[in-house]
PDB file of C-alpha atoms in Angstrom:
ATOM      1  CA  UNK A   1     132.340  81.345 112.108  1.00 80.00           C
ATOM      2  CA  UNK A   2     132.335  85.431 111.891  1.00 82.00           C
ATOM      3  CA  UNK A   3     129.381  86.670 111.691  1.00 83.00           C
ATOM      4  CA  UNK A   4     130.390  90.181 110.607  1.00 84.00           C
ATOM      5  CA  UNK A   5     133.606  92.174 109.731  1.00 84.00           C
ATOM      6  CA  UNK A   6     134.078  93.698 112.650  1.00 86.00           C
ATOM      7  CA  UNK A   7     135.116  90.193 114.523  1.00 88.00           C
ATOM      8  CA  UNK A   8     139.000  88.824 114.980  1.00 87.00           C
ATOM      9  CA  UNK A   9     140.947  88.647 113.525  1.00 87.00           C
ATOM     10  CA  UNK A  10     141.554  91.490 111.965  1.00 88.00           C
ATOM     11  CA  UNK A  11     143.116  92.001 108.729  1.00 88.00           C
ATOM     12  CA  UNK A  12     145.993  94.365 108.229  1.00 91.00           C
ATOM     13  CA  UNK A  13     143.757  95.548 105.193  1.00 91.00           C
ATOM     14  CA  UNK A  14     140.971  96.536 107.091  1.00 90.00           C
ATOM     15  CA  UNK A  15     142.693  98.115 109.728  1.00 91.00           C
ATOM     16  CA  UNK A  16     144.647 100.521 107.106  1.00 90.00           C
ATOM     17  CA  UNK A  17     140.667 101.344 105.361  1.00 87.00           C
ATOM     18  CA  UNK A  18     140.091 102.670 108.869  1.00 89.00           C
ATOM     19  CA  UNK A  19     143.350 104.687 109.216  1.00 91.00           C
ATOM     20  CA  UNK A  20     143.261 106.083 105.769  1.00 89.00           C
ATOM     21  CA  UNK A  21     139.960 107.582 105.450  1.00 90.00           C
ATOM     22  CA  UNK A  22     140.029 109.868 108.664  1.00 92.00           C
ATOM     23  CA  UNK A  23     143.802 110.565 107.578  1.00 93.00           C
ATOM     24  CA  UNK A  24     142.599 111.606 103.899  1.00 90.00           C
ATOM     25  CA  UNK A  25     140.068 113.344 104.959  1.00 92.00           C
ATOM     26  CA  UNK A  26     142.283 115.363 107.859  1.00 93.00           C
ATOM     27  CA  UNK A  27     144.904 115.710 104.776  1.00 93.00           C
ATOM     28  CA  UNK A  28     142.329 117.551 102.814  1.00 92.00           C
ATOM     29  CA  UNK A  29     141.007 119.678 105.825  1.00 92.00           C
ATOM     30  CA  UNK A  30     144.702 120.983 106.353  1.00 94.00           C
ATOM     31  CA  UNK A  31     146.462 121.206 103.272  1.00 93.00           C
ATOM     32  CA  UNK A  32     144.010 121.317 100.096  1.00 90.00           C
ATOM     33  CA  UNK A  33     141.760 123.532 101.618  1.00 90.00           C
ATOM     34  CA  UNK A  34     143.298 126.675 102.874  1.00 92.00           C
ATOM     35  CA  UNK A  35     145.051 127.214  99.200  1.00 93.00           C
ATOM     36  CA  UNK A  36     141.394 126.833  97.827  1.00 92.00           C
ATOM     37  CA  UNK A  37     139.498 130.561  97.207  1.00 94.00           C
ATOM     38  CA  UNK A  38     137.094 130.796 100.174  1.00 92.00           C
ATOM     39  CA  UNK A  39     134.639 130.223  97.553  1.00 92.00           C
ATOM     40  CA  UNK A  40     135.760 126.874  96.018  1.00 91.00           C
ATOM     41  CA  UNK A  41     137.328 125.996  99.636  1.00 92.00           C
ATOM     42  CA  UNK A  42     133.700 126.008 101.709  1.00 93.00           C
ATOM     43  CA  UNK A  43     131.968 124.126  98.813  1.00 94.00           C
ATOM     44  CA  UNK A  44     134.478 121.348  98.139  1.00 92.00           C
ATOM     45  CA  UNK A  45     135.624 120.863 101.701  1.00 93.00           C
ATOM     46  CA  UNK A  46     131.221 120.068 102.404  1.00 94.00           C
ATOM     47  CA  UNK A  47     131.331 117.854  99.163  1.00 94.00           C
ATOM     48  CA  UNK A  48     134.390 115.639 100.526  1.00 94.00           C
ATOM     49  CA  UNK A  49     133.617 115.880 104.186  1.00 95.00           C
ATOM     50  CA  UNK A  50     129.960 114.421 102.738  1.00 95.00           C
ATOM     51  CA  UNK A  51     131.476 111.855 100.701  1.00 94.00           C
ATOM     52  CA  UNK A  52     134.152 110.603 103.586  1.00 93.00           C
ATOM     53  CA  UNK A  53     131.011 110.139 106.253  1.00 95.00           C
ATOM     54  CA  UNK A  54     128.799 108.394 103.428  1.00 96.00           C
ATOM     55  CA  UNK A  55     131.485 106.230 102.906  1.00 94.00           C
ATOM     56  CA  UNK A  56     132.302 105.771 106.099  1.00 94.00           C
ATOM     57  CA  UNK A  57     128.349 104.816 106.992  1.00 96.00           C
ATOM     58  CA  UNK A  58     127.778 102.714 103.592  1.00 96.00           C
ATOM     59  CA  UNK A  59     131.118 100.493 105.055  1.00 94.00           C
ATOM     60  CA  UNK A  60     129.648 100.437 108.607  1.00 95.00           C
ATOM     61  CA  UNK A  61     126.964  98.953 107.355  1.00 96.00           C
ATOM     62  CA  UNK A  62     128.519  96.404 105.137  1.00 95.00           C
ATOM     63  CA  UNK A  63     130.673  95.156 108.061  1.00 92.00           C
ATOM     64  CA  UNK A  64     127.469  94.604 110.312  1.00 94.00           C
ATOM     65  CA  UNK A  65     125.207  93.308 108.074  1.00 92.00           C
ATOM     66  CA  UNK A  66     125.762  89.110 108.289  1.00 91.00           C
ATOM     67  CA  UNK A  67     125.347  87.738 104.692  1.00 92.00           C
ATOM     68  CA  UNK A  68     124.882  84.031 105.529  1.00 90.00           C
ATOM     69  CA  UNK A  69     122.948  82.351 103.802  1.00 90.00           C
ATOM     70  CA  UNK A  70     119.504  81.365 104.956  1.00 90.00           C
ATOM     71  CA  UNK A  71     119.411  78.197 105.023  1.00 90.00           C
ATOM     72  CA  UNK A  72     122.367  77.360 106.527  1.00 90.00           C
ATOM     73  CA  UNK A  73     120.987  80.180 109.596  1.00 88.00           C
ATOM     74  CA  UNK A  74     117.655  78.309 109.956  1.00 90.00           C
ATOM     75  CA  UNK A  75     120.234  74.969 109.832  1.00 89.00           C
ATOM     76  CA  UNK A  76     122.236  76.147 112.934  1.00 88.00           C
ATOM     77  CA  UNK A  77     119.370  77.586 114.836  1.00 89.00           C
ATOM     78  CA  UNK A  78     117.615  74.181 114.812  1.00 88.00           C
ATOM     79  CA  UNK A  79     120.973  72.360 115.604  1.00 86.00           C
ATOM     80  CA  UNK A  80     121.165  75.069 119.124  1.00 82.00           C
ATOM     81  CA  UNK A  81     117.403  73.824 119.399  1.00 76.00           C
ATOM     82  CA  UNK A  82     115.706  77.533 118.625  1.00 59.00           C
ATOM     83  CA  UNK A  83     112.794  78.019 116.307  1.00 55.00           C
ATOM     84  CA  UNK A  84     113.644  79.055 112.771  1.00 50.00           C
ATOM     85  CA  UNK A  85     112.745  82.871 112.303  1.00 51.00           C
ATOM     86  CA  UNK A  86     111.741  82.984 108.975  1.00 48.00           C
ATOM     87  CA  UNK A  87     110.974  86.676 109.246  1.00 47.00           C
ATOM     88  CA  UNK A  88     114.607  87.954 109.497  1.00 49.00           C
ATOM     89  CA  UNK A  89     115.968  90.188 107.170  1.00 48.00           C
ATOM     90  CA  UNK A  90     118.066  87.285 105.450  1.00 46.00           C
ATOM     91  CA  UNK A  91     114.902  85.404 105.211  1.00 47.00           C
ATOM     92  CA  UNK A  92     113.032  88.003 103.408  1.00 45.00           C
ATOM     93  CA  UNK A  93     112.133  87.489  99.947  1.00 46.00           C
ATOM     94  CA  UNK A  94     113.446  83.798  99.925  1.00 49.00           C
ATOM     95  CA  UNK A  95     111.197  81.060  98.708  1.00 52.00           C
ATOM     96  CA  UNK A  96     112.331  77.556 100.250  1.00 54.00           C
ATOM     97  CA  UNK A  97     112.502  75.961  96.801  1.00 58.00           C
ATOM     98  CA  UNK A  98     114.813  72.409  95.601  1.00 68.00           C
ATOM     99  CA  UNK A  99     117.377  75.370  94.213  1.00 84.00           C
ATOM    100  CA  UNK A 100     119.881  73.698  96.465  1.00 86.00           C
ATOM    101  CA  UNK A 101     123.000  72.384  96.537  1.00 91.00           C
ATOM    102  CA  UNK A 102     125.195  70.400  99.658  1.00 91.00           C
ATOM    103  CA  UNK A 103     128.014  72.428 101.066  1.00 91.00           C
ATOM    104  CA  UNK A 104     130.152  69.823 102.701  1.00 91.00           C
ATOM    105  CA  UNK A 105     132.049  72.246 104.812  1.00 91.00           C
ATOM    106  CA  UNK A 106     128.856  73.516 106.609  1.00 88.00           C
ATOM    107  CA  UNK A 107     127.019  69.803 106.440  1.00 87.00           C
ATOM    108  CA  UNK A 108     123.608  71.701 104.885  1.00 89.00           C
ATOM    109  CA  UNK A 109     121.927  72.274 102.182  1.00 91.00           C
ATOM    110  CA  UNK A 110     122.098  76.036 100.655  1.00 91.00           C
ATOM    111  CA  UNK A 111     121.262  77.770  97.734  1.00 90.00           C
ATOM    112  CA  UNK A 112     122.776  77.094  94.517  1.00 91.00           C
ATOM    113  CA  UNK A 113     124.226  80.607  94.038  1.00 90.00           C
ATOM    114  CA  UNK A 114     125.670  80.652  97.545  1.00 92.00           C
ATOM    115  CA  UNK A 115     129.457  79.604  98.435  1.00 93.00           C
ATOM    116  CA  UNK A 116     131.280  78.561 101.295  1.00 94.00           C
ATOM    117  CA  UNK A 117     133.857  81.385 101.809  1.00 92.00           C
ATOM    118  CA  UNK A 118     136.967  79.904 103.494  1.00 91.00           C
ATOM    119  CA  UNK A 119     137.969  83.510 105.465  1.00 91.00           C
ATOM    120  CA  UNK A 120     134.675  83.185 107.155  1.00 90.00           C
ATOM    121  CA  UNK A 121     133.588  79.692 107.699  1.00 90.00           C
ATOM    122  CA  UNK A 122     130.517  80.027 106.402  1.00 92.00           C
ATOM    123  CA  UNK A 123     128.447  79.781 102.849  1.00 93.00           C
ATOM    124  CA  UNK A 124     127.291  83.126 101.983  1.00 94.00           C
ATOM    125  CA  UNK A 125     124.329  83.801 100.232  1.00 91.00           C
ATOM    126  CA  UNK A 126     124.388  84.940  96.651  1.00 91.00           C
ATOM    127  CA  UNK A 127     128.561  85.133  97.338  1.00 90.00           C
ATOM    128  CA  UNK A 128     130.125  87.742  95.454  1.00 93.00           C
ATOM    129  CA  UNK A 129     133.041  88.240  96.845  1.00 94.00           C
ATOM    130  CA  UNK A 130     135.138  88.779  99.972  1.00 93.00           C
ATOM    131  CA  UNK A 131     136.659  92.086 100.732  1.00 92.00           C
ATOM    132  CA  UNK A 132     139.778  92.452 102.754  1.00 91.00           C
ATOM    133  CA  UNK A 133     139.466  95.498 102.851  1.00 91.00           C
ATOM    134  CA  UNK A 134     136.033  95.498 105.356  1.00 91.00           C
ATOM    135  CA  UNK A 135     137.162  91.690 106.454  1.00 91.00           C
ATOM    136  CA  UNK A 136     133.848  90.670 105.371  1.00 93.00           C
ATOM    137  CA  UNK A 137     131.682  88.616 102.617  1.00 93.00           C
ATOM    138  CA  UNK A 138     129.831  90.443 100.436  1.00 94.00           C
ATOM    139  CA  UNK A 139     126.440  88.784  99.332  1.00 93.00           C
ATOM    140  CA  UNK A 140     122.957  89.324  98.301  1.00 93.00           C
ATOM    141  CA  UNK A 141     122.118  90.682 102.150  1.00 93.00           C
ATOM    142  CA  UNK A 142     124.574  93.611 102.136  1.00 94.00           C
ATOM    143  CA  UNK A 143     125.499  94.176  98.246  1.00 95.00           C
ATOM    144  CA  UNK A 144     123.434  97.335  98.174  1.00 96.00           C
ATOM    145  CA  UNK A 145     125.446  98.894 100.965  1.00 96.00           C
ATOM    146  CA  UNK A 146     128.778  97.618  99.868  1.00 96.00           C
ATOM    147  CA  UNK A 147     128.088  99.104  95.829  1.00 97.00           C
ATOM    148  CA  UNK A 148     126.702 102.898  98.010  1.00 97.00           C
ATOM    149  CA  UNK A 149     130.429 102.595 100.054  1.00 95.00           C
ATOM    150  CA  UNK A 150     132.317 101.700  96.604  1.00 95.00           C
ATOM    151  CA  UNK A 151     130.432 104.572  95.105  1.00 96.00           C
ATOM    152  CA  UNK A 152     130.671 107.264  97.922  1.00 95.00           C
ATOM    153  CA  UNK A 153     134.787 106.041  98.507  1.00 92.00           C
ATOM    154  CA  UNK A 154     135.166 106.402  94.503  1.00 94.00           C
ATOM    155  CA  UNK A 155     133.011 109.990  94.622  1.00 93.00           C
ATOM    156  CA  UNK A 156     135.418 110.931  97.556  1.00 88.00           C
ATOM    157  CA  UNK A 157     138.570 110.133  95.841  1.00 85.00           C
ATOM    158  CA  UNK A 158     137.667 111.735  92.332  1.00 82.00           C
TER     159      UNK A 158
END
């Protein structure tokens, strides 16, 4: 089961996200910028310097951030004999309620809006989607970051 993106294996999509911003940046540094007017050059090479790191940061935290869903977590901590931490940050804001439905893959109940995602082997909690290109799920625990790294990449490529 991967807990986040940055875990093998690898996917060749991932790996070229993490080639291809340094090298756009480095493209911009050396060949956009010195035919820029010093004035327009200092200014825009700040703006998409800014925009590469926040992208950069906003897909850092994507990959780290775990999106499993809750009650599959509090399911495999009592199956390793731990007590359930129900003040993690997947936890918070969760109400244990009969919204549930049986994943058969993970042998728990989960939420009904969460899905078992077959690249990570595990159900995901409010699944959206999962990207290749950070080799990760994206779900109601790290949506906020992923939508600020969509949003800085599309600012930096604009």
């Amino acid at each position: 089961m991967r807990r986040n993106g940055f875990e093998k294996p690898f996917n060749p999509m991932q790996v070229g996200t993490w080639a291809l911003l340094p090298l756009l940046l480095l493209q911009f540094l050396f060949f956009a910028s010195p035919i820029l007017p010093i004035a327009a050059s200092i200014p825009c090479t700040i703006a998409i310097f800014a925009c590469g790191f926040s992208a950069a940061y906003y897909a850092y935290w994507v990959c780290i951030t775990d999106p499993i869903d809750w009650r599959l977590q509090r399911h495999l901590k009592e199956q390793e004999g731990a007590s359930c931490d129900h003040d993690s940050n997947a936890n918070r804001g969760c109400v244990d309620d009969n919204d549930t439905k049986f994943c058969w893959v993970c042998s728990t109940d989960v939420h009904q809006l969460s899905m078992h995602c077959k690249f990570c082997n595990k159900c995901v909690g409010t699944f959206d989607h999962h990207c290749h290109w950070l080799n990760t799920c994206v779900g109601k625990a790290n949506y906020d970051y992923f939508v600020r790294a969509v949003g800085s990449t599309l600012s930096l490529v604009v």
